[in-house]
Coordinates of C-alpha atoms (C1' of nucleotides) in Angstrom, one line a residue:
Chain A
X1 CA 0.0 0.0 0.0
X2 CA 2.7 2.4 0.9
X3 CA 5.4 1.0 -1.4
X4 CA 7.8 3.2 -3.1
X5 CA 5.1 5.4 -4.7
X6 CA 5.4 9.1 -4.6
X7 CA 2.7 10.5 -2.4
X8 CA 1.2 14.0 -2.2
X9 CA 3.1 16.2 0.2
X10 CA 2.1 16.4 3.8
X11 CA -0.8 18.8 4.3
X12 CA -1.8 18.7 0.6
X13 CA -4.8 16.9 -0.8
X14 CA -6.1 15.7 -4.1
X15 CA -9.6 16.7 -4.9
X16 CA -10.8 13.6 -6.6
X17 CA -13.5 13.4 -9.3
X18 CA -16.0 12.2 -6.7
X19 CA -15.7 15.4 -4.7
X20 CA -14.8 18.0 -7.2
X21 CA -18.4 18.7 -8.0
X22 CA -18.9 19.8 -4.4
X23 CA -16.1 22.3 -4.9
X24 CA -17.6 23.5 -8.1
X25 CA -20.9 24.0 -6.3
X26 CA -19.4 26.3 -3.7
X27 CA -17.4 28.2 -6.2
X28 CA -20.3 28.8 -8.5
X29 CA -22.7 29.8 -5.6
X30 CA -20.2 32.3 -4.3
X31 CA -19.6 33.8 -7.7
X32 CA -23.4 34.2 -8.3
X33 CA -23.9 35.5 -4.8
X34 CA -21.2 38.1 -4.7
X35 CA -21.8 39.4 -8.3
X36 CA -25.1 40.6 -7.0
X37 CA -23.2 42.9 -4.6
X38 CA -21.1 44.3 -7.4
X39 CA -17.8 42.6 -6.7
X40 CA -15.4 41.6 -9.5
X41 CA -12.9 38.9 -9.4
X42 CA -9.2 39.4 -9.0
X43 CA -6.5 36.7 -9.4
X44 CA -3.1 37.4 -8.0
X45 CA 0.1 35.3 -8.4
X46 CA 0.7 32.3 -6.2
X47 CA 3.9 33.8 -5.0
X48 CA 5.0 37.3 -4.0
X49 CA 8.0 39.2 -2.6
X50 CA 8.4 38.1 1.0
X51 CA 8.5 41.7 2.1
X52 CA 4.8 42.1 1.1
X53 CA 3.7 39.7 3.9
X54 CA 6.3 40.9 6.4
X55 CA 5.0 44.4 6.0
X56 CA 1.4 43.6 5.3
X57 CA 0.6 40.8 7.7
X58 CA 3.0 41.9 10.4
X59 CA 6.6 40.9 11.3
X60 CA 5.6 39.5 14.7
X61 CA 2.7 37.3 13.5
X62 CA 2.9 33.6 13.6
X63 CA 2.2 33.5 9.9
X64 CA 5.3 35.5 9.1
X65 CA 7.6 34.1 11.7
X66 CA 7.0 30.4 11.3
X67 CA 4.4 29.4 8.7
X68 CA 5.6 30.8 5.4
X69 CA 7.0 28.8 2.4
X70 CA 9.9 31.1 1.6
X71 CA 12.8 30.6 -0.7
X72 CA 15.5 32.6 -2.4
X73 CA 15.1 33.2 -6.1
X74 CA 18.2 32.9 -8.3
X75 CA 18.6 36.6 -8.4
X76 CA 18.6 36.8 -4.6
X77 CA 15.0 38.0 -4.1
X78 CA 13.2 36.4 -1.2
X79 CA 9.9 35.0 -2.5
X80 CA 7.0 33.5 -0.6
X81 CA 4.0 31.3 -1.5
X82 CA 1.0 33.4 -0.4
X83 CA -0.1 32.6 3.1
X84 CA -2.9 35.1 3.0
X85 CA -4.8 37.0 0.4
X86 CA -5.5 40.5 1.6
X87 CA -2.0 41.8 1.3
X88 CA -1.6 40.6 -2.4
X89 CA -5.0 42.1 -3.3
X90 CA -4.0 45.4 -1.7
X91 CA -0.7 45.3 -3.5
X92 CA -2.4 44.8 -6.8
X93 CA -4.9 47.6 -5.9
X94 CA -2.0 50.0 -5.3
X95 CA 0.2 48.8 -8.2
X96 CA -2.6 49.2 -10.8
X97 CA -4.2 52.3 -9.3
X98 CA -7.5 50.6 -9.1
X99 CA -8.7 53.3 -6.9
X100 CA -8.8 55.8 -9.7
X101 CA -11.4 53.9 -11.6
X102 CA -14.0 54.0 -8.9
X103 CA -14.0 55.5 -5.5
X104 CA -14.9 52.2 -3.9
X105 CA -13.1 49.1 -5.3
X106 CA -14.9 45.8 -4.7
X107 CA -12.9 42.7 -5.4
X108 CA -13.4 39.1 -4.7
X109 CA -11.2 36.0 -5.1
X110 CA -11.3 32.2 -4.8
X111 CA -7.8 30.9 -4.3
X112 CA -5.2 28.6 -2.8
X113 CA -3.0 29.6 0.1
X114 CA 0.0 28.0 1.8
X115 CA 1.0 27.8 5.4
X116 CA 3.4 25.4 6.9
X117 CA 1.5 24.3 10.0
X118 CA 0.9 20.9 11.4
X119 CA -2.1 19.6 9.6
X120 CA -5.2 18.6 11.4
X121 CA -8.9 18.5 10.8
X122 CA -9.9 21.6 8.8
X123 CA -6.3 22.7 8.4
X124 CA -3.9 21.9 5.6
X125 CA -0.7 23.3 4.3
X126 CA -2.3 24.1 1.0
X127 CA -5.9 25.3 1.5
X128 CA -8.5 27.4 -0.2
X129 CA -10.3 30.5 0.6
X130 CA -12.8 32.8 -1.1
X131 CA -13.4 36.3 0.1
X132 CA -13.9 39.9 -0.7
X133 CA -12.1 43.2 -0.2
X134 CA -13.8 46.5 -0.5
X135 CA -11.3 49.3 -0.6
X136 CA -12.2 53.0 -0.3
X137 CA -14.9 53.5 2.3
X138 CA -14.5 54.2 6.0
X139 CA -18.3 54.1 6.8
X140 CA -20.1 51.5 8.9
X141 CA -22.6 50.7 6.2
X142 CA -19.7 49.0 4.4
X143 CA -18.9 46.9 7.5
X144 CA -22.4 45.9 7.9
X145 CA -22.9 45.0 4.3
X146 CA -19.8 42.8 4.3
X147 CA -20.6 41.1 7.5
X148 CA -24.1 40.4 6.4
X149 CA -22.9 39.1 3.0
X150 CA -20.6 36.6 4.7
X151 CA -23.3 35.4 7.0
X152 CA -26.0 35.2 4.4
X153 CA -23.8 33.4 1.9
X154 CA -22.9 30.7 4.5
X155 CA -26.4 30.2 5.6
X156 CA -27.6 30.1 2.0
X157 CA -25.2 27.2 1.5
X158 CA -27.2 25.3 3.9
X159 CA -25.0 25.7 7.0
X160 CA -26.9 25.8 10.2
X161 CA -25.6 26.4 13.7
X162 CA -23.6 29.4 12.6
X163 CA -22.3 31.8 15.2
X164 CA -21.4 35.3 14.2
X165 CA -19.2 37.1 16.6
X166 CA -18.3 40.7 16.2
X167 CA -16.1 43.1 18.0
X168 CA -14.3 46.4 17.6
X169 CA -10.6 46.6 18.4
X170 CA -10.6 50.3 17.7
X171 CA -8.2 52.5 15.8
X172 CA -4.5 52.2 16.3
X173 CA -4.4 54.8 19.1
X174 CA -7.1 53.2 21.1
X175 CA -5.4 49.8 20.7
X176 CA -2.1 51.1 22.0
X177 CA -3.7 52.6 25.0
X178 CA -5.7 49.5 25.7
X179 CA -2.7 47.3 25.2
X180 CA -0.8 49.3 27.9
X181 CA -3.7 49.0 30.3
X182 CA -4.0 45.3 29.7
X183 CA -0.3 44.7 30.3
X184 CA -0.6 46.7 33.6
X185 CA -3.4 44.5 34.6
X186 CA -1.7 41.2 33.7
X187 CA 1.8 41.9 35.0
X188 CA 0.9 41.1 38.6
X189 CA -0.6 37.8 37.5
X190 CA 2.2 37.0 35.3
X191 CA 3.4 33.9 37.2
X192 CA 0.0 32.3 37.1
X193 CA -0.1 32.4 33.3
X194 CA 0.9 29.8 30.9
X195 CA 4.3 30.1 29.2
X196 CA 2.7 31.0 26.0
X197 CA 0.7 33.7 27.5
X198 CA 3.7 35.0 29.3
X199 CA 5.5 35.2 26.0
X200 CA 2.6 37.0 24.4
X201 CA 2.8 39.6 27.1
X202 CA 5.9 40.8 25.3
X203 CA 4.9 40.1 21.7
X204 CA 1.2 40.6 21.4
X205 CA -0.7 41.2 24.7
X206 CA -4.1 41.4 23.1
X207 CA -3.9 37.8 22.1
X208 CA -3.8 36.7 25.7
X209 CA -7.5 37.4 25.8
X210 CA -8.0 34.6 23.3
X211 CA -6.7 31.9 25.6
X212 CA -8.7 28.7 25.9
X213 CA -7.2 27.6 29.2
X214 CA -10.0 27.7 31.8
X215 CA -7.8 29.0 34.7
X216 CA -6.6 31.9 32.5
X217 CA -10.1 32.8 31.4
X218 CA -10.9 33.0 35.1
X219 CA -8.0 35.2 35.8
X220 CA -8.9 37.5 33.0
X221 CA -12.5 37.9 34.2
X222 CA -11.8 41.3 35.5
X223 CA -9.4 42.4 32.8
X224 CA -10.1 45.8 31.3
X225 CA -12.6 45.8 28.5
X226 CA -11.4 47.1 25.1
X227 CA -14.7 48.7 24.5
X228 CA -14.0 51.3 27.2
X229 CA -10.8 52.4 25.4
X230 CA -12.3 53.0 22.1
X231 CA -12.4 56.6 20.9
X232 CA -15.7 58.3 20.5
X233 CA -15.4 57.9 16.8
X234 CA -14.6 54.2 17.2
X235 CA -17.6 53.7 19.4
X236 CA -19.9 55.6 17.1
X237 CA -18.7 53.6 14.2
X238 CA -19.2 50.3 15.9
X239 CA -22.7 51.2 17.2
X240 CA -23.7 52.0 13.7
X241 CA -22.5 48.6 12.5
X242 CA -24.4 46.9 15.3
X243 CA -27.6 48.9 14.5
X244 CA -27.4 48.1 10.8
X245 CA -26.9 44.4 11.5
X246 CA -30.0 44.6 13.7
X247 CA -32.0 46.3 10.9
X248 CA -30.9 43.5 8.5
X249 CA -31.9 40.9 11.2
X250 CA -28.5 39.3 11.2
X251 CA -28.1 37.4 14.5
X252 CA -24.7 38.2 16.1
X253 CA -22.9 38.0 19.4
X254 CA -20.8 40.8 20.8
X255 CA -17.5 39.4 21.9
X256 CA -15.0 41.9 23.2
X257 CA -12.4 39.1 23.7
X258 CA -12.2 38.3 20.1
X259 CA -8.9 39.6 18.8
X260 CA -7.7 38.7 15.3
X261 CA -4.2 37.5 14.7
X262 CA -3.2 39.6 11.9
X263 CA -1.7 43.0 12.6
X264 CA -3.6 45.0 10.0
X265 CA -7.0 44.8 11.5
X266 CA -8.6 47.9 13.0
X267 CA -12.0 48.7 14.3
X268 CA -14.6 46.1 13.3
X269 CA -13.6 42.5 13.3
X270 CA -15.8 39.4 13.0
X271 CA -15.7 35.7 12.8
X272 CA -18.3 33.1 11.9
X273 CA -17.9 29.7 13.5
X274 CA -19.7 26.4 13.3
X275 CA -20.3 23.9 16.0
X276 CA -20.0 21.0 13.5
X277 CA -16.2 21.4 13.3
X278 CA -13.6 20.4 15.8
X279 CA -11.0 22.7 17.2
X280 CA -10.7 24.6 14.0
X281 CA -14.2 26.0 14.1
X282 CA -13.8 29.3 12.2
X283 CA -15.4 29.2 8.8
X284 CA -14.9 32.8 8.0
X285 CA -13.1 35.8 9.4
X286 CA -12.7 39.3 8.5
X287 CA -12.6 42.9 9.5
X288 CA -11.6 46.4 8.7
X289 CA -8.1 47.4 7.9
X290 CA -7.9 51.1 7.5
X291 CA -4.2 51.6 7.6
X292 CA -3.0 48.6 5.4
X293 CA -3.1 50.4 2.1
X294 CA -1.0 53.2 3.4
X295 CA 1.5 50.9 5.1
X296 CA 2.0 49.1 1.8
X297 CA 2.8 52.4 0.1
X298 CA -0.5 53.5 -1.2
X299 CA -2.5 56.6 -0.3
X300 CA -4.3 56.3 3.0
X301 CA -7.4 54.4 2.1
X302 CA -9.8 52.6 4.5
X303 CA -10.9 49.1 3.6
X304 CA -12.7 46.0 4.8
X305 CA -12.9 42.4 3.8
X306 CA -13.4 38.8 4.8
X307 CA -12.1 35.4 3.9
X308 CA -13.8 32.0 4.3
X309 CA -12.2 28.6 4.3
X310 CA -13.5 26.2 1.7
X311 CA -12.2 22.9 3.3
X312 CA -13.9 23.9 6.6
X313 CA -17.1 24.7 4.9
X314 CA -17.1 21.3 3.2
X315 CA -16.6 19.7 6.6
X316 CA -19.4 21.7 8.1
X317 CA -21.7 20.8 5.3
X318 CA -21.2 17.2 6.3
X319 CA -20.0 14.1 4.7
X320 CA -20.3 14.7 1.0
X321 CA -21.3 11.4 -0.5
X322 CA -18.5 10.4 -2.9
X323 CA -19.9 8.7 -5.9
X324 CA -17.9 7.9 -9.0
X325 CA -20.6 8.1 -11.6
X326 CA -22.3 11.4 -11.2
X327 CA -21.7 12.5 -14.7
X328 CA -24.6 12.7 -17.0
X329 CA -24.8 10.3 -19.9
X330 CA -27.7 10.6 -22.4
X331 CA -26.8 8.0 -24.9
X332 CA -24.4 5.0 -24.7
X333 CA -23.4 3.7 -28.1
X334 CA -22.9 0.0 -28.3
X335 CA -20.7 -1.3 -31.1
X336 CA -19.5 -4.7 -32.2
X337 CA -17.7 -5.2 -35.5
X338 CA -15.1 -2.9 -36.9
X339 CA -17.6 -1.3 -39.1
X340 CA -20.0 -0.5 -36.3
X341 CA -17.1 0.8 -34.3
X342 CA -16.2 3.3 -37.1
X343 CA -19.9 4.2 -37.4
X344 CA -20.1 4.6 -33.7
X345 CA -17.2 7.0 -33.6
X346 CA -18.6 9.3 -36.2
X347 CA -22.1 9.1 -34.8
X348 CA -20.8 10.0 -31.3
X349 CA -19.1 13.1 -32.7
X350 CA -22.2 14.2 -34.5
X351 CA -24.4 13.7 -31.4
X352 CA -22.0 15.5 -29.1
X353 CA -21.9 18.4 -31.4
X354 CA -25.6 18.6 -31.0
X355 CA -25.2 18.8 -27.3
X356 CA -25.8 15.2 -26.2
X357 CA -23.7 13.4 -23.5
X358 CA -22.4 10.4 -25.3
X359 CA -20.7 7.3 -23.9
X360 CA -19.0 4.5 -25.9
X361 CA -16.9 1.5 -25.1
X362 CA -13.2 1.8 -26.1
X363 CA -12.1 -1.5 -24.6
X364 CA -13.6 -3.8 -27.2
X365 CA -15.7 -5.4 -24.7
X366 CA -18.6 -7.7 -25.1
X367 CA -22.1 -6.4 -25.7
X368 CA -23.1 -7.6 -22.3
X369 CA -20.3 -5.6 -20.7
X370 CA -21.2 -2.6 -22.8
X371 CA -24.7 -2.7 -21.5
X372 CA -23.5 -3.0 -17.9
X373 CA -21.4 0.1 -18.5
X374 CA -24.4 1.9 -20.0
X375 CA -26.4 1.0 -16.9
X376 CA -23.6 2.1 -14.5
X377 CA -23.4 5.5 -16.2
X378 CA -27.2 5.7 -15.9
X379 CA -27.5 6.4 -19.6
X380 CA -31.0 7.1 -20.8
X381 CA -30.7 5.3 -24.1
X382 CA -28.5 2.7 -25.6
X383 CA -27.8 2.9 -29.3
X384 CA -27.0 -0.5 -30.8
X385 CA -25.0 -0.6 -34.0
X386 CA -25.1 -4.3 -34.9
X387 CA -24.7 -6.0 -38.2
X388 CA -28.4 -6.4 -38.8
X389 CA -28.9 -2.7 -38.3
X390 CA -26.0 -1.8 -40.5
X391 CA -27.3 -3.9 -43.3
X392 CA -30.6 -2.0 -43.3
X393 CA -29.0 1.4 -42.6
X394 CA -30.7 1.5 -39.2
X395 CA -29.9 1.5 -35.5
X396 CA -31.6 0.0 -32.5
X397 CA -32.6 2.5 -29.8
X398 CA -33.2 1.1 -26.4
X399 CA -34.7 3.2 -23.6
X400 CA -32.9 1.9 -20.6
X401 CA -35.5 2.6 -17.9
X402 CA -38.3 0.8 -19.7
X403 CA -36.3 -1.6 -21.8
X404 CA -38.3 -0.7 -24.8
X405 CA -36.4 -0.9 -28.0
X406 CA -37.0 -0.3 -31.6
X407 CA -35.1 0.2 -34.9
X408 CA -35.0 3.6 -36.4
X409 CA -33.6 4.9 -39.6
X410 CA -30.0 6.0 -39.3
X411 CA -30.8 9.5 -40.8
X412 CA -33.4 10.1 -38.2
X413 CA -31.2 9.6 -35.2
X414 CA -30.6 13.2 -34.2
X415 CA -34.2 14.2 -34.8
X416 CA -35.3 11.2 -32.7
X417 CA -33.1 12.3 -29.8
X418 CA -33.9 15.9 -30.1
X419 CA -37.5 15.0 -29.7
X420 CA -36.8 12.6 -26.8
X421 CA -34.8 15.1 -24.9
X422 CA -37.0 18.0 -26.2
X423 CA -34.1 20.1 -27.2
Chain B
rG1 C1' 7.5 22.6 17.3
rU2 C1' 4.6 19.5 21.6
rG3 C1' 1.2 15.5 23.1
rG4 C1' -2.4 11.4 22.1
rG5 C1' -4.5 7.7 18.5
rU6 C1' -4.0 4.5 14.3
rG7 C1' -1.4 1.6 10.3
rU8 C1' -4.2 -6.0 7.2
rA9 C1' -7.0 -5.9 -0.6
rG10 C1' -9.3 0.3 -4.2
rC11 C1' -12.9 1.3 0.3
rU12 C1' -14.9 -0.3 5.3
rC13 C1' -13.0 -3.7 8.5
rA14 C1' -12.3 -9.2 10.8
rG15 C1' -8.1 -12.1 12.2
rC16 C1' -9.3 -15.4 20.1
rU17 C1' -4.3 -15.8 24.5
rG18 C1' 2.0 -16.1 18.3
rG19 C1' 1.0 -22.0 15.0
rU20 C1' 0.0 -24.6 8.2
rU21 C1' -1.3 -21.7 1.4
rA22 C1' -4.1 -14.1 5.4
rG23 C1' -10.3 -13.4 5.3
rA24 C1' -15.4 -10.9 4.6
rG25 C1' -18.6 -7.1 2.6
rC26 C1' -18.7 -3.3 -1.1
rA27 C1' -16.2 -1.8 -5.6
rC28 C1' -13.7 -3.9 -10.0
rC29 C1' -13.3 -7.8 -14.2
rU30 C1' -15.2 -12.2 -16.8
rG31 C1' -19.0 -15.8 -17.6
rG32 C1' -24.3 -17.7 -17.0
rU33 C1' -27.4 -18.0 -25.6
rU34 C1' -25.3 -17.0 -31.0
rG35 C1' -25.8 -9.2 -30.2
rU36 C1' -28.9 -6.7 -24.5
rG37 C1' -28.1 -3.7 -18.5
rG38 C1' -30.1 -3.5 -13.4
rC39 C1' -31.5 -8.5 -9.3
rC40 C1' -29.4 -13.3 -8.9
rC41 C1' -25.6 -17.1 -9.5
rA42 C1' -20.5 -18.8 -10.6
rG43 C1' -15.6 -17.6 -11.2
rG44 C1' -11.4 -14.1 -11.3
rA45 C1' -8.0 -10.3 -10.3
rG46 C1' -6.1 -7.5 -6.2
rG47 C1' -2.2 -7.7 0.0
rU48 C1' 6.1 -8.8 0.8
rC49 C1' -0.4 -7.5 7.1
rG50 C1' 3.5 0.7 6.6
rC51 C1' 9.0 -0.1 6.8
rC52 C1' 13.5 -1.9 9.5
rG53 C1' 15.5 -4.7 13.3
rG54 C1' 14.9 -8.1 17.6
rU55 C1' 12.6 -12.3 20.6
rU56 C1' 11.0 -17.3 19.0
rC57 C1' 11.2 -23.8 16.2
rA58 C1' 7.3 -20.3 14.4
rA59 C1' 5.2 -13.1 14.2
rG60 C1' -0.3 -9.8 10.9
rU61 C1' -0.2 -11.2 16.2
rC62 C1' 5.1 -9.9 21.2
rC63 C1' 9.4 -5.9 21.9
rG64 C1' 12.3 -1.7 19.9
rG65 C1' 13.0 1.8 16.3
rU66 C1' 11.3 4.4 12.1
rC67 C1' 7.9 6.4 8.6
rA68 C1' 3.0 7.7 7.3
rC69 C1' -1.8 9.2 8.4
rU70 C1' -5.0 11.3 12.0
rC71 C1' -6.7 14.2 16.3
rA72 C1' -5.5 18.0 19.8
rC73 C1' -2.3 22.3 21.5
rC74 C1' 0.0 26.8 19.3
rC75 C1' -2.1 29.9 15.4
rC76 C1' -5.5 30.6 11.8
rA77 C1' -10.0 30.2 7.2

RNA sequence: GUGGGUGUAGCUCAGCUGGUUAGAGCACCUGGUUGUGGCCCAGGAGGUCGCCGGUUCAAGUCCGGUCACUCACCCCA
């Protein structure tokens, strides 16, 4: 079983014919859905300059410090397989001056990303996300529209038990102030914290709030609340977002402990989780990133977006039944002699050109086997090209479901099927 | 990077306390009329029991190592 064959790399997966239709469904639904909001697709390269992520995502983040696939190109450039999609999209936005075409740029993507993490349920090293980025508006109505779009799309897919959590982590100034206060609060408790949290005290104090260790959650009960440190503008903005979500009747939970791991977020952040997953329960995450465009060298431009994980959505949707023969087959052509084989080949081309889904044996198998194949493919009709038929310039048409069969003139084949399939 | 679980046919698994040529179901292939499917019947193909080493007269079964997969932590979608 595990001989000397070359296997796919750890953390990567083949999407086999039995499951690819599920992927197509999600991709198609998302495109249809998001087009109605006016988003257009952008496709960025699989790799970028490493610097883009270092600056965009944040030097201190886990993604940048330990999860990127990075290598040196022959000319010495450091390149990286994209671990994240917002930074590349923003880079493209700046590079091509997309902001000059319209004041609000609405982009969506469906793409592969790469992070070198230990694989587990709902997490691979190559994985897929779809999402949107709207660049150019600072107003809460954009936040609300994006959050509701994410929520509505996922529930339209048929996902239940969705939990939408929202929070505001404020503008940069507010976050700095809060961060200082939080550190002051935690320092006395330092020794009671886990090693990881102690380390975070130095690197990213806000993330301590995210801990899942029960004792720590208890310790942090009385920790200062970020909402109290928001500026008036931040608060107003967030209240508007909340109000709009209520107007749209999108159910949400306020969670002031939810802190996102990427440096570029500001103000509104949100996450949609599902109970039907294990430890990796986030299906979708997003938020506002008002200073990213500027920090990547563009003009100061506020923006907001989300990304959703395809693999996780598929898990949450439940076991997708894997069948090998889901393809449609209208007519299966059964051949015998060499003459009928030649006839079958040209007939199949003609019928395919007319739009029919044609199957035909290419293993020179017995008639019985060919019928078995036709049955397995759930063909509606079998078209038999035997010697008797050839002699009379006819073919036998058998309707598989009823087993009715009759001979028809060879010239009337396409009109016969057009009528049967009412094309 | 850390910890747990698992590794027998394409898939799901059985194989009692070590004992002859390693099994089942599903899937696959062929046949059961000379040109006809589904159900049924018969037959067939497919496994160096993850790999390496050790204990033993004897190892799928015990021991050690290794690799792979998987789940969880970290972090994230």
